[in-house]
XYZ file of C-alpha atoms in Angstrom:
83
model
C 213.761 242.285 212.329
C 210.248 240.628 213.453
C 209.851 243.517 215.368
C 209.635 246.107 212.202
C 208.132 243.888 209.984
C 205.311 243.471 212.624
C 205.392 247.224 212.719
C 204.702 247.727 209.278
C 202.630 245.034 208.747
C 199.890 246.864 211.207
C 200.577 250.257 209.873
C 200.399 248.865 206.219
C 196.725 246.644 207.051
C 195.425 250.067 208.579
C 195.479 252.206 204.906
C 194.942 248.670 203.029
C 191.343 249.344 202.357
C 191.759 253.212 201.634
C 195.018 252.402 199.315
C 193.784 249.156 197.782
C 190.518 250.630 197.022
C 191.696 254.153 195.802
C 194.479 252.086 193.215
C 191.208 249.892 191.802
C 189.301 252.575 191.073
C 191.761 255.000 189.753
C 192.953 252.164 187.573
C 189.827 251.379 185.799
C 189.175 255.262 185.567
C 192.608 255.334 183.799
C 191.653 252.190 181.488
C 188.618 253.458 180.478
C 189.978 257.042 180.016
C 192.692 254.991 177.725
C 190.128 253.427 175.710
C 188.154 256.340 175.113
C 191.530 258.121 174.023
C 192.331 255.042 172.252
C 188.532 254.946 169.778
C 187.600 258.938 170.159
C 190.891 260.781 170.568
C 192.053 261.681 167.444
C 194.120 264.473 168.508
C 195.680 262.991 170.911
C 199.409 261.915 171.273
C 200.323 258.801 171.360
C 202.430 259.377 174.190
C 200.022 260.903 176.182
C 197.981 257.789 175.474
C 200.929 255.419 176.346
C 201.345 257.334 179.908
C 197.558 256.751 180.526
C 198.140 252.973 180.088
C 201.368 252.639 181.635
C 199.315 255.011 185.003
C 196.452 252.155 184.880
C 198.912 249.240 184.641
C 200.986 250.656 187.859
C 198.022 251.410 190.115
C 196.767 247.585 188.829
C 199.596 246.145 189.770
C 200.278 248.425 193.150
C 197.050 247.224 194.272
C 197.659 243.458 193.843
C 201.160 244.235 194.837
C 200.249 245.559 198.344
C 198.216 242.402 199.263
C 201.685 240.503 198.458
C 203.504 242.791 200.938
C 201.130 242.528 203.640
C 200.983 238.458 203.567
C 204.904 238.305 203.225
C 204.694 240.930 206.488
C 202.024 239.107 207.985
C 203.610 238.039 211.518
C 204.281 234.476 212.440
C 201.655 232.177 213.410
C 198.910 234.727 212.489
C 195.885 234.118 209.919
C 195.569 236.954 207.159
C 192.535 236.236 204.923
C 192.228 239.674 202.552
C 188.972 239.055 201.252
């Protein structure tokens, strides 16, 4: 078992920055885009305004999520500092 989580701690900390970073920025692309919807989009539907939220919530918390993952993965012994 230390064996695979080691595995995919390594092959998780390689994409971190690419994944992290892509999930941040889509998110407040998606927040803004659900603000804008929110004050200028008055034909709109609601639900396509509830799916832009719910998008900007997941990629939020998939970013903050991933960080979790990779300390619980983390081997033993080691020092992780995700700065």
């Amino acid at each position: 078992m230390r064996l695979i989580k080691t595995l995919l701690f390594h092959i998780l900390m390689t994409f971190r920055g690419l994944i992290v970073g892509a999930c941040r920025i889509l998110s407040g692309l998606l927040l803004f885009a659900f603000l804008f919807l929110l004050l200028g989009g008055k034909g709109v539907p609601w639900d396509v305004k509830a799916w832009t939220l719910g998008f900007a919530v997941a990629l939020g918390a998939l970013a903050f999520w991933y960080d979790r993952l990779l300390l619980w993965l983390a081997p033993e012994g080691a020092t992780l500092w995700l700065g």
